[in-house]
mmCIF file of C-alpha atoms in Angstrom:
data_model
loop_
_atom_site.group_PDB
_atom_site.id
_atom_site.type_symbol
_atom_site.label_atom_id
_atom_site.label_comp_id
_atom_site.label_asym_id
_atom_site.label_seq_id
_atom_site.Cartn_x
_atom_site.Cartn_y
_atom_site.Cartn_z
ATOM 1 C CA MET A 243 -28.449 9.106 -18.683
ATOM 2 C CA LYS A 244 -25.717 9.252 -16.031
ATOM 3 C CA THR A 245 -26.079 8.580 -12.334
ATOM 4 C CA SER A 246 -23.989 9.070 -9.195
ATOM 5 C CA PHE A 247 -24.062 7.460 -5.769
ATOM 6 C CA ARG A 248 -23.740 9.301 -2.467
ATOM 7 C CA LEU A 249 -23.685 7.865 1.047
ATOM 8 C CA TYR A 250 -24.486 10.117 4.003
ATOM 9 C CA GLN A 251 -24.237 13.112 1.661
ATOM 10 C CA ASN A 252 -20.723 12.149 0.553
ATOM 11 C CA ASN A 253 -19.517 10.707 -2.727
ATOM 12 C CA ALA A 254 -19.204 6.968 -2.259
ATOM 13 C CA SER A 255 -18.589 3.687 -4.054
ATOM 14 C CA PHE A 256 -19.172 -0.016 -3.660
ATOM 15 C CA PHE A 257 -16.271 -0.217 -1.208
ATOM 16 C CA ASN A 258 -17.945 2.117 1.278
ATOM 17 C CA LEU A 259 -20.685 -0.491 1.691
ATOM 18 C CA ILE A 260 -18.338 -3.210 2.957
ATOM 19 C CA ASP A 261 -18.851 -4.026 6.615
ATOM 20 C CA GLY A 262 -16.146 -3.034 9.112
ATOM 21 C CA ASP A 263 -13.771 -0.179 9.885
ATOM 22 C CA SER A 264 -11.638 1.568 7.260
ATOM 23 C CA GLU A 265 -8.794 -0.968 7.516
ATOM 24 C CA THR A 266 -11.203 -3.893 7.080
ATOM 25 C CA LYS A 267 -12.879 -2.239 4.110
ATOM 26 C CA GLN A 268 -9.509 -1.694 2.424
ATOM 27 C CA THR A 269 -8.504 -5.325 2.921
ATOM 28 C CA LYS A 270 -11.799 -6.928 1.885
ATOM 29 C CA GLY A 271 -12.011 -4.641 -1.127
ATOM 30 C CA LEU A 272 -8.564 -5.704 -2.340
ATOM 31 C CA ALA A 273 -9.421 -9.395 -1.884
ATOM 32 C CA TYR A 274 -12.598 -8.864 -3.904
ATOM 33 C CA LEU A 275 -10.651 -7.318 -6.793
ATOM 34 C CA PHE A 276 -8.139 -10.171 -6.835
ATOM 35 C CA ALA A 277 -10.922 -12.755 -6.942
ATOM 36 C CA THR A 278 -12.929 -10.892 -9.582
ATOM 37 C CA PHE A 279 -10.138 -10.044 -12.026
ATOM 38 C CA PRO A 280 -7.603 -12.860 -12.656
ATOM 39 C CA ASP A 281 -5.579 -10.593 -14.957
ATOM 40 C CA LEU A 282 -5.111 -8.143 -12.082
ATOM 41 C CA LEU A 283 -4.010 -11.005 -9.854
ATOM 42 C CA THR A 284 -1.438 -12.067 -12.444
ATOM 43 C CA HIS A 285 -0.194 -8.502 -12.860
ATOM 44 C CA PHE A 286 0.170 -8.046 -9.110
ATOM 45 C CA CYS A 287 2.137 -11.285 -8.726
ATOM 46 C CA SER A 288 4.459 -10.282 -11.570
ATOM 47 C CA GLN A 289 5.536 -7.254 -9.508
ATOM 48 C CA ILE A 290 6.658 -9.373 -6.541
ATOM 49 C CA PRO A 291 10.343 -10.404 -6.608
ATOM 50 C CA ASP A 292 10.938 -14.175 -6.599
ATOM 51 C CA PHE A 293 7.235 -14.961 -7.011
ATOM 52 C CA PRO A 294 6.783 -18.261 -8.886
ATOM 53 C CA SER A 295 5.403 -18.380 -12.423
ATOM 54 C CA LEU A 296 1.629 -18.724 -12.753
ATOM 55 C CA LYS A 297 1.808 -20.544 -16.085
ATOM 56 C CA GLU A 298 1.048 -23.932 -14.518
ATOM 57 C CA ILE A 299 -1.587 -22.572 -12.107
ATOM 58 C CA ASP A 300 -5.186 -23.238 -13.127
ATOM 59 C CA PHE A 301 -7.085 -22.174 -9.995
ATOM 60 C CA VAL A 302 -6.615 -19.541 -7.323
ATOM 61 C CA GLN A 303 -8.657 -19.423 -4.137
ATOM 62 C CA VAL A 304 -8.822 -15.958 -2.551
ATOM 63 C CA ASP A 305 -9.866 -15.882 1.107
ATOM 64 C CA ALA A 306 -10.492 -12.718 3.079
ATOM 65 C CA GLU A 307 -10.143 -13.076 6.856
ATOM 66 C CA MET A 308 -9.266 -16.776 6.868
ATOM 67 C CA THR A 309 -9.465 -18.047 10.455
ATOM 68 C CA SER A 310 -7.009 -20.543 11.946
ATOM 69 C CA PHE A 311 -7.695 -23.752 13.811
ATOM 70 C CA GLY A 312 -7.203 -24.013 17.566
ATOM 71 C CA PRO A 313 -8.607 -22.597 20.804
ATOM 72 C CA LYS A 314 -7.323 -19.065 20.097
ATOM 73 C CA PRO A 315 -8.215 -18.302 16.477
ATOM 74 C CA ILE A 316 -6.032 -15.921 14.502
ATOM 75 C CA ARG A 317 -7.077 -14.358 11.242
ATOM 76 C CA ARG A 318 -5.148 -13.719 8.049
ATOM 77 C CA ASP A 319 -6.274 -10.633 6.144
ATOM 78 C CA ILE A 320 -5.908 -12.078 2.632
ATOM 79 C CA THR A 321 -4.856 -15.611 1.692
ATOM 80 C CA ARG A 322 -4.302 -16.621 -1.910
ATOM 81 C CA SER A 323 -3.920 -20.347 -2.495
ATOM 82 C CA LEU A 324 -2.587 -21.351 -5.920
ATOM 83 C CA PHE A 325 -3.544 -24.790 -7.300
ATOM 84 C CA LYS A 326 -2.555 -27.011 -10.179
ATOM 85 C CA GLY A 327 -5.335 -29.491 -10.501
ATOM 86 C CA ARG A 328 -6.274 -30.365 -6.945
ATOM 87 C CA ILE A 329 -2.780 -29.879 -5.544
ATOM 88 C CA LYS A 330 -1.967 -26.681 -3.720
ATOM 89 C CA GLN A 331 1.299 -25.311 -5.089
ATOM 90 C CA PHE A 332 1.811 -22.015 -3.294
ATOM 91 C CA VAL A 333 0.268 -19.738 -0.677
ATOM 92 C CA LEU A 334 0.544 -15.956 -0.510
ATOM 93 C CA ILE A 335 -0.562 -14.234 2.689
ATOM 94 C CA ILE A 336 -1.134 -10.479 2.820
ATOM 95 C CA GLU A 337 -1.326 -8.708 6.169
ATOM 96 C CA ALA A 338 -2.674 -5.199 5.611
ATOM 97 C CA LYS A 339 -2.586 -2.316 8.035
ATOM 98 C CA SER A 340 -4.505 0.905 7.495
ATOM 99 C CA ILE A 341 -3.212 3.184 4.749
ATOM 100 C CA LYS A 342 -3.159 6.007 7.302
ATOM 101 C CA VAL A 343 -1.414 4.318 10.229
ATOM 102 C CA SER A 344 2.244 3.376 10.692
ATOM 103 C CA ALA A 345 2.375 -0.285 11.725
ATOM 104 C CA LYS A 346 4.540 -1.097 14.725
ATOM 105 C CA VAL A 347 7.163 -3.716 13.882
ATOM 106 C CA ASN A 348 7.393 -5.321 17.315
ATOM 107 C CA ASP A 349 3.611 -5.530 17.619
ATOM 108 C CA ILE A 350 3.175 -7.666 14.503
ATOM 109 C CA LYS A 351 6.302 -9.862 14.459
ATOM 110 C CA ASP A 352 4.744 -12.783 16.372
ATOM 111 C CA GLN A 353 1.513 -12.289 14.452
ATOM 112 C CA LEU A 354 3.285 -12.721 11.119
ATOM 113 C CA ILE A 355 5.167 -15.824 12.246
ATOM 114 C CA SER A 356 1.884 -17.425 13.337
ATOM 115 C CA TYR A 357 0.373 -16.882 9.873
ATOM 116 C CA LEU A 358 2.936 -19.255 8.358
ATOM 117 C CA ASP A 359 2.785 -21.783 11.189
ATOM 118 C CA PRO A 360 1.176 -25.116 10.121
ATOM 119 C CA GLN A 361 0.054 -25.555 13.718
ATOM 120 C CA HIS A 362 -2.465 -22.786 13.071
ATOM 121 C CA PHE A 363 -3.041 -23.459 9.365
ATOM 122 C CA PRO A 364 -2.506 -27.214 8.855
ATOM 123 C CA MET A 365 -4.044 -27.083 5.380
ATOM 124 C CA ASP A 366 -0.884 -25.312 4.220
ATOM 125 C CA GLU A 367 1.621 -27.716 5.757
ATOM 126 C CA GLY A 368 4.338 -28.653 3.269
ATOM 127 C CA VAL A 369 3.264 -25.923 0.826
ATOM 128 C CA THR A 370 5.659 -23.137 -0.112
ATOM 129 C CA ALA A 371 4.381 -19.885 1.365
ATOM 130 C CA MET A 372 5.216 -16.201 1.163
ATOM 131 C CA GLY A 373 3.965 -13.342 3.276
ATOM 132 C CA ILE A 374 3.649 -9.642 2.454
ATOM 133 C CA THR A 375 2.742 -6.795 4.760
ATOM 134 C CA LEU A 376 0.864 -3.907 3.197
ATOM 135 C CA THR A 377 1.588 -0.778 5.211
ATOM 136 C CA LYS A 378 1.927 2.998 5.055
ATOM 137 C CA ASN A 379 5.743 2.858 5.307
ATOM 138 C CA ARG A 380 7.868 -0.038 4.138
ATOM 139 C CA ILE A 381 8.825 -2.362 6.995
ATOM 140 C CA LEU A 382 12.059 -4.348 6.722
ATOM 141 C CA HIS A 383 11.144 -7.528 8.542
ATOM 142 C CA ASP A 384 13.320 -9.945 10.446
ATOM 143 C CA PRO A 385 13.819 -12.881 8.012
ATOM 144 C CA VAL A 386 12.514 -15.249 10.693
ATOM 145 C CA THR A 387 8.988 -13.958 10.025
ATOM 146 C CA GLY A 388 9.024 -15.133 6.405
ATOM 147 C CA PHE A 389 7.461 -11.824 5.350
ATOM 148 C CA THR A 390 8.471 -9.089 2.933
ATOM 149 C CA SER A 391 6.889 -5.650 2.627
ATOM 150 C CA MET A 392 4.945 -3.455 0.227
ATOM 151 C CA THR A 393 3.528 0.003 0.820
ATOM 152 C CA TRP A 394 0.015 1.108 -0.050
ATOM 153 C CA PHE A 395 1.535 3.668 -2.396
ATOM 154 C CA GLU A 396 3.351 0.899 -4.283
ATOM 155 C CA LEU A 397 0.077 -1.033 -4.521
ATOM 156 C CA ILE A 398 -1.721 2.029 -5.884
ATOM 157 C CA ALA A 399 1.024 2.404 -8.505
ATOM 158 C CA ILE A 400 0.599 -1.279 -9.493
ATOM 159 C CA LEU A 401 -3.168 -0.868 -9.839
ATOM 160 C CA ASP A 402 -2.763 2.329 -11.842
ATOM 161 C CA GLN A 403 -0.213 0.671 -14.141
ATOM 162 C CA PHE A 404 -2.661 -2.178 -14.751
ATOM 163 C CA LEU A 405 -5.451 0.240 -15.685
ATOM 164 C CA ARG A 406 -3.200 2.103 -18.099
ATOM 165 C CA LYS A 407 -2.570 -1.166 -19.949
ATOM 166 C CA HIS A 408 -6.210 -2.296 -19.982
ATOM 167 C CA SER A 409 -8.983 0.082 -21.016
ATOM 168 C CA VAL A 410 -11.804 -2.348 -20.226
ATOM 169 C CA PRO A 411 -15.075 -0.840 -18.895
ATOM 170 C CA GLU A 412 -15.444 -3.593 -16.301
ATOM 171 C CA TYR A 413 -12.170 -2.513 -14.713
ATOM 172 C CA ARG A 414 -13.549 0.867 -13.656
ATOM 173 C CA ILE A 415 -14.242 -0.576 -10.211
ATOM 174 C CA ILE A 416 -10.453 -0.836 -9.779
ATOM 175 C CA ARG A 417 -10.263 2.934 -10.273
ATOM 176 C CA GLU A 418 -13.049 3.286 -7.720
ATOM 177 C CA TYR A 419 -10.956 1.266 -5.284
ATOM 178 C CA ILE A 420 -7.953 3.549 -5.826
ATOM 179 C CA ASN A 421 -10.161 6.574 -5.205
ATOM 180 C CA PHE A 422 -11.554 4.889 -2.116
ATOM 181 C CA LEU A 423 -8.051 4.370 -0.747
ATOM 182 C CA LEU A 424 -7.002 7.921 -1.466
ATOM 183 C CA GLY A 425 -10.156 9.197 0.186
ATOM 184 C CA ALA A 426 -10.032 6.933 3.237
ATOM 185 C CA ASP A 427 -9.822 8.712 6.583
ATOM 186 C CA LYS A 428 -10.106 12.357 5.572
ATOM 187 C CA SER A 429 -8.680 12.383 2.061
ATOM 188 C CA MET A 430 -5.443 10.405 2.122
ATOM 189 C CA HIS A 431 -3.050 11.530 -0.617
ATOM 190 C CA TYR A 432 0.291 10.206 -1.820
ATOM 191 C CA TYR A 433 1.679 12.633 0.712
ATOM 192 C CA GLU A 434 -0.046 14.366 3.611
ATOM 193 C CA VAL A 435 2.082 17.528 3.911
ATOM 194 C CA GLU A 436 4.654 19.254 1.730
ATOM 195 C CA VAL A 437 7.433 19.942 4.262
ATOM 196 C CA LEU A 438 8.130 18.279 7.608
ATOM 197 C CA SER A 439 10.370 20.325 9.900
ATOM 198 C CA VAL A 440 12.042 18.606 12.846
ATOM 199 C CA ALA A 441 14.573 19.752 15.421
ATOM 200 C CA ALA A 442 18.076 18.975 14.111
ATOM 201 C CA GLY A 443 19.254 17.340 17.322
ATOM 202 C CA LYS A 444 22.665 15.935 18.094
ATOM 203 C CA THR A 445 22.609 13.426 15.221
ATOM 204 C CA TYR A 446 22.341 16.066 12.489
ATOM 205 C CA ASP A 447 26.037 15.688 11.604
ATOM 206 C CA LEU A 448 25.383 12.008 10.867
ATOM 207 C CA THR A 449 22.456 12.965 8.665
ATOM 208 C CA GLN A 450 24.687 15.251 6.619
ATOM 209 C CA ILE A 451 27.409 12.605 6.306
ATOM 210 C CA HIS A 452 25.165 9.700 5.316
ATOM 211 C CA GLY A 453 22.106 11.385 3.789
ATOM 212 C CA VAL A 454 19.934 9.518 6.278
ATOM 213 C CA HIS A 455 17.608 10.762 8.994
ATOM 214 C CA ALA A 456 16.381 8.347 11.663
ATOM 215 C CA CYS A 457 13.743 8.705 14.347
ATOM 216 C CA PRO A 458 11.782 6.265 16.521
ATOM 217 C CA ASP A 459 8.861 4.822 14.581
ATOM 218 C CA SER A 460 6.690 5.773 17.544
ATOM 219 C CA ASN A 461 7.088 9.435 16.501
ATOM 220 C CA SER A 462 3.814 10.380 14.872
ATOM 221 C CA TYR A 463 4.792 12.365 11.774
ATOM 222 C CA LYS A 464 2.708 12.990 8.683
ATOM 223 C CA THR A 465 4.128 11.763 5.377
ATOM 224 C CA PRO A 466 5.914 14.699 3.640
ATOM 225 C CA ILE A 467 7.512 15.384 0.263
ATOM 226 C CA TYR A 468 10.436 17.247 1.846
ATOM 227 C CA ILE A 469 12.081 17.322 5.241
ATOM 228 C CA THR A 470 14.092 20.138 6.814
ATOM 229 C CA PHE A 471 15.974 20.460 10.091
ATOM 230 C CA ARG A 472 15.723 23.306 12.586
ATOM 231 C CA MET A 473 18.989 24.324 14.224
ATOM 232 C CA ALA A 474 19.207 24.787 17.971
ATOM 233 C CA SER A 475 20.076 28.470 17.598
ATOM 234 C CA GLY A 476 16.693 29.980 16.793
ATOM 235 C CA GLY A 477 15.363 27.119 14.701
ATOM 236 C CA GLU A 478 16.864 28.258 11.389
ATOM 237 C CA MET A 479 16.430 25.900 8.446
ATOM 238 C CA GLU A 480 19.151 25.703 5.780
ATOM 239 C CA TYR A 481 18.082 22.984 3.332
ATOM 240 C CA LEU A 482 14.994 21.199 2.048
ATOM 241 C CA TYR A 483 15.710 17.526 1.374
ATOM 242 C CA LYS A 484 13.366 15.564 -0.854
ATOM 243 C CA ILE A 485 12.531 12.180 0.677
ATOM 244 C CA LYS A 486 13.270 9.360 -1.740
ATOM 245 C CA ASP A 487 12.152 6.502 0.492
ATOM 246 C CA ILE A 488 11.189 5.630 4.072
ATOM 247 C CA VAL A 489 11.804 2.229 5.671
ATOM 248 C CA VAL A 490 11.138 0.902 9.151
ATOM 249 C CA LEU A 491 13.517 -1.514 10.866
ATOM 250 C CA ASP A 492 15.087 -2.400 14.197
ATOM 251 C CA PRO A 493 18.663 -1.008 14.070
ATOM 252 C CA ASN A 494 19.758 -3.376 16.839
ATOM 253 C CA ILE A 495 18.787 -6.575 15.026
ATOM 254 C CA PRO A 496 21.703 -9.006 14.384
ATOM 255 C CA SER A 497 20.512 -9.828 10.846
ATOM 256 C CA LEU A 498 20.684 -6.202 9.698
ATOM 257 C CA SER A 499 22.675 -6.931 6.521
ATOM 258 C CA LEU A 500 20.217 -9.625 5.461
ATOM 259 C CA ILE A 501 17.212 -7.374 6.047
ATOM 260 C CA LEU A 502 18.749 -4.545 4.034
ATOM 261 C CA GLU A 503 19.174 -6.763 0.979
ATOM 262 C CA GLY A 504 15.610 -5.912 -0.001
ATOM 263 C CA ILE A 505 16.189 -2.190 -0.644
ATOM 264 C CA ASP A 506 18.294 0.056 -2.902
ATOM 265 C CA PRO A 507 21.952 -0.968 -2.340
ATOM 266 C CA ASP A 508 23.172 2.622 -1.978
ATOM 267 C CA PHE A 509 20.505 3.414 0.631
ATOM 268 C CA ALA A 510 21.319 0.163 2.438
ATOM 269 C CA HIS A 511 25.022 1.051 2.505
ATOM 270 C CA ARG A 512 24.307 4.485 3.952
ATOM 271 C CA ILE A 513 21.933 3.063 6.576
ATOM 272 C CA LYS A 514 24.670 0.658 7.696
ATOM 273 C CA GLY A 515 27.158 3.507 7.950
ATOM 274 C CA TYR A 516 24.711 5.685 9.863
ATOM 275 C CA ILE A 517 23.835 2.910 12.327
ATOM 276 C CA ALA A 518 27.471 1.912 12.867
ATOM 277 C CA GLN A 519 28.636 5.470 13.521
ATOM 278 C CA ARG A 520 25.666 6.362 15.716
ATOM 279 C CA SER A 521 25.936 3.120 17.715
ATOM 280 C CA SER A 522 29.636 3.714 18.398
ATOM 281 C CA GLY A 523 29.034 7.252 19.650
ATOM 282 C CA LYS A 524 27.201 8.833 22.557
ATOM 283 C CA PHE A 525 23.671 8.617 21.202
ATOM 284 C CA GLY A 526 22.995 5.066 20.029
ATOM 285 C CA PHE A 527 19.491 3.675 19.584
ATOM 286 C CA ASP A 528 16.753 2.708 21.984
ATOM 287 C CA SER A 529 15.348 -0.823 21.863
ATOM 288 C CA GLU A 530 12.590 -0.115 19.372
ATOM 289 C CA PRO A 531 12.064 0.138 15.600
ATOM 290 C CA TYR A 532 13.151 3.312 13.813
ATOM 291 C CA ARG A 533 12.077 5.044 10.628
ATOM 292 C CA PHE A 534 14.960 5.733 8.245
ATOM 293 C CA TYR A 535 14.495 8.512 5.677
ATOM 294 C CA ASN A 536 16.494 8.381 2.430
ATOM 295 C CA LEU A 537 17.349 12.010 1.658
ATOM 296 C CA ASP A 538 18.132 13.326 -1.829
ATOM 297 C CA VAL A 539 21.238 15.229 -0.755
ATOM 298 C CA GLN A 540 22.433 15.865 -4.319
ATOM 299 C CA ASN A 541 19.330 17.916 -5.130
ATOM 300 C CA ALA A 542 18.820 19.607 -1.778
ATOM 301 C CA VAL A 543 17.153 23.031 -1.972
ATOM 302 C CA TYR A 544 19.381 25.665 -0.335
ATOM 303 C CA LEU A 545 17.560 28.292 1.736
ATOM 304 C CA PRO A 546 20.007 31.255 1.895
ATOM 305 C CA HIS A 547 17.626 33.348 4.029
ATOM 306 C CA ARG A 548 17.539 30.606 6.709
ATOM 307 C CA PRO A 549 13.797 30.726 7.522
ATOM 308 C CA ARG A 550 12.674 29.953 11.053
ATOM 309 C CA PRO A 551 9.441 29.598 13.003
ATOM 310 C CA LYS A 552 8.288 32.494 15.133
ATOM 311 C CA ILE A 553 8.533 30.203 18.157
ATOM 312 C CA ASN A 554 10.980 27.307 18.096
ATOM 313 C CA ASN A 555 10.609 24.101 20.108
ATOM 314 C CA ALA A 556 11.287 20.399 19.759
ATOM 315 C CA GLY A 557 7.972 19.347 18.208
ATOM 316 C CA PRO A 558 7.367 18.685 14.496
ATOM 317 C CA ARG A 559 6.160 21.517 12.293
ATOM 318 C CA TYR A 560 4.646 21.397 8.818
ATOM 319 C CA TYR A 561 5.112 24.012 6.105
ATOM 320 C CA THR A 562 4.254 24.569 2.477
ATOM 321 C CA ILE A 563 7.138 24.591 0.030
ATOM 322 C CA ALA A 564 6.197 28.121 -1.020
ATOM 323 C CA SER A 565 6.476 29.475 2.519
ATOM 324 C CA CYS A 566 9.991 28.043 2.860
ATOM 325 C CA VAL A 567 11.425 29.411 -0.380
ATOM 326 C CA LYS A 568 9.761 32.817 -0.836
ATOM 327 C CA GLY A 569 12.348 34.638 1.299
ATOM 328 C CA ASP A 570 10.592 35.508 4.548
ATOM 329 C CA LYS A 571 12.667 35.063 7.690
ATOM 330 C CA ASN A 572 9.827 34.174 10.069
ATOM 331 C CA ILE A 573 7.369 31.781 8.483
ATOM 332 C CA GLU A 574 3.952 30.556 9.509
ATOM 333 C CA VAL A 575 3.356 26.869 10.050
ATOM 334 C CA ALA A 576 0.744 25.133 7.942
ATOM 335 C CA SER A 577 0.079 22.679 10.792
ATOM 336 C CA LYS A 578 1.571 21.838 14.164
ATOM 337 C CA GLU A 579 0.222 18.307 14.437
#
């Protein structure tokens, strides 16, 4: 006999019962999985560059929402303390933002620094620590924070890889967690739209030279598979570029080269060239973080019929791939927001 569970007339799982908003549920659920399945914890750590070996570790304490000492408490999302005997050897802190929301770099910089400050967490003084942010887009942090970055999509891939290697019935709750993430906040998918169309603007020449598109991270765009650029003259679109990666960073930061060491070297090189050329020209950058899109220029899809929207303006537009390539001159948007 099989059974199913529904909550408020919707398919649900254990993770829907966790107290809090969607972001809190995602974080507590992940902490629960790490504490319940040591093999998953080991697998996750093996995917983190420069993470120490766990061979000598015999106990791991997983804390969700650990609160600091002091008059103004701060709270870490997930803290994993690794012990050998009774001696704490290493601490990993995970700061998770909602899978649906782009975290703002400037808003969390001081927050991240405080997580590694022994003034707030004296129990970790003298212990090697590492921090990871878990966000929708990868954030390239200022090294002063002591944090690196992972996206929710990378985490989902790690969990899925683990399940493919271990066909153990008890691990089915990990699959439920993946489904919970993908269903959080109105059916989150690996991408939210197929094609993002933006006004080409005056930096389009730089995009073509470097294979990089940049926009303020405050721009609220859905996550697409492809991006295309509308020309000023009627909004015609000439190419679809597949997006290989998206990173968030402050282009004005002095330690730019150091920050870029954590990504694909070719993409890093092109970002540097884009920033240098744009900064030396008329346009420059405002004092805020930017999203940098890595475009697959080599495999760009040429649109000989140059499709365009019926009405062109500066706002983002979203299309299906089919509508862009089928040959119509004026195409209907799938969504304007």
